[in-house]
CSV table of C-alpha atoms in Angstrom, one decimal:
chain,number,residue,atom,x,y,z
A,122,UNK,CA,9.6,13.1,16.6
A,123,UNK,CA,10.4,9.6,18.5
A,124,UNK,CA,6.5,8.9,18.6
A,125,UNK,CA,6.0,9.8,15.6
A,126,UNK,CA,8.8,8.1,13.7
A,127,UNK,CA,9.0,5.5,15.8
A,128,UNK,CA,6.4,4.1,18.0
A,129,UNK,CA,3.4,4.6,15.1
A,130,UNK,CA,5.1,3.2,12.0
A,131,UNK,CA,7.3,0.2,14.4
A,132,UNK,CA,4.5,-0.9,16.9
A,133,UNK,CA,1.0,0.1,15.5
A,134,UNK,CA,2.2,-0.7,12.2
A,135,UNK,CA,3.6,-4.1,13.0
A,136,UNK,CA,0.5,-5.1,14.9
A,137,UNK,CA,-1.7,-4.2,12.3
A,138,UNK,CA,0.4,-6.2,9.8
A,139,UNK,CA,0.7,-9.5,12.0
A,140,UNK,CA,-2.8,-9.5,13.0
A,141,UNK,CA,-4.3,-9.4,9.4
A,142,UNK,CA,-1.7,-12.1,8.3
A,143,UNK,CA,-2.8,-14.4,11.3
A,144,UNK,CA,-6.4,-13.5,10.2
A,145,UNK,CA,-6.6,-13.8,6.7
A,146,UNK,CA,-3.0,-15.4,6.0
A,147,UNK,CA,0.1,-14.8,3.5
A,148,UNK,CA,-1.2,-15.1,0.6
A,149,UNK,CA,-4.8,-12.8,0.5
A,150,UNK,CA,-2.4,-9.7,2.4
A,151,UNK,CA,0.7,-10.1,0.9
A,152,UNK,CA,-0.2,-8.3,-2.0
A,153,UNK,CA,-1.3,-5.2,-0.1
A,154,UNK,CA,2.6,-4.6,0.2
A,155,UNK,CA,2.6,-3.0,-3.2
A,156,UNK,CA,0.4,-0.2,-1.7
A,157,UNK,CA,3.9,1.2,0.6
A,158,UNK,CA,5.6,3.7,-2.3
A,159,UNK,CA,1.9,5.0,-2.9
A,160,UNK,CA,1.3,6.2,0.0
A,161,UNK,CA,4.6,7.3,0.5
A,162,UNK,CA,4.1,8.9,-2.8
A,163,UNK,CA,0.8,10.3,-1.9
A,164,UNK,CA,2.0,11.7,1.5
A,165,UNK,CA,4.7,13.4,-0.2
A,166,UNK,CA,2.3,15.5,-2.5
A,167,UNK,CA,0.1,16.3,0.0
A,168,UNK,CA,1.8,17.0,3.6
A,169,UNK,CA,5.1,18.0,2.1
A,170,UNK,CA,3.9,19.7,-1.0
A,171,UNK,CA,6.0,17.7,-3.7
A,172,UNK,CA,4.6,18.1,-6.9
A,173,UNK,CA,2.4,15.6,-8.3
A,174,UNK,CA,4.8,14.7,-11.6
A,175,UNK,CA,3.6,12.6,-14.8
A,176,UNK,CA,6.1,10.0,-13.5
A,177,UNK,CA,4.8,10.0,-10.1
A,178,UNK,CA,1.0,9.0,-11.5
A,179,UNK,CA,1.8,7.2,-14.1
A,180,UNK,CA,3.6,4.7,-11.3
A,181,UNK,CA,0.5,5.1,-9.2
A,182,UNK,CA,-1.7,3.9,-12.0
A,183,UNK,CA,0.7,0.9,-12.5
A,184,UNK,CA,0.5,-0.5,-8.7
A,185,UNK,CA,-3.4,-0.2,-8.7
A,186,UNK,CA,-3.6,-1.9,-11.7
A,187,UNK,CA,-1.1,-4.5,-10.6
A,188,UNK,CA,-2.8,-5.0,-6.9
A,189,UNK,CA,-6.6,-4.9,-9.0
A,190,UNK,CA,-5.1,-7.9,-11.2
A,191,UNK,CA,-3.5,-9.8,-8.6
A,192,UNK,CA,-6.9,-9.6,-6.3
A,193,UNK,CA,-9.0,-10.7,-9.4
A,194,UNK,CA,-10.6,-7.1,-8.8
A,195,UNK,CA,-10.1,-6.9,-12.7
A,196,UNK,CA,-12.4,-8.6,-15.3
A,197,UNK,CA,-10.0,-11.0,-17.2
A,198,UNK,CA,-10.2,-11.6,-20.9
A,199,UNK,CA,-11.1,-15.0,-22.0
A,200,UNK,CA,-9.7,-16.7,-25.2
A,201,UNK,CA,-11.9,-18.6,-26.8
């Protein structure tokens, strides 16, 4: 439990984290925060078999589309 809970999430995770900040900086990784109660959310469902609720997609919908607008990964309409 200790590597698990500790040393992967802590050390690897942190590394991971400081090195793509250092690499690509605050404000093109920041963003990528949002993805954190997804994948919470998605490991839930699928290693310990919670359901997969209305709520619970409809939230999962909500952060893609807010990460996709915030990286410009969404065609933006233009007024003209």
């Amino acid at each position: 439990i200790w590597l698990y809970s500790v040393i992967f999430p802590v050390y690897l995770g942190y590394t991971w984290w400081t090195a793509a900040i250092a690499a690509r900086g605050v404000a093109a990784i920041g963003p990528y925060l949002l993805l954190v109660p997804l994948v919470g959310g998605a490991i839930a469902v699928i290693w310990v078999g919670e359901p997969l609720t209305a709520w619970l997609a409809g939230g999962a919908v909500l952060i893609l589309l807010g990460l996709g607008l915030g990286r410009d990964w969404l065609p933006r309409l233009r007024a003209d």
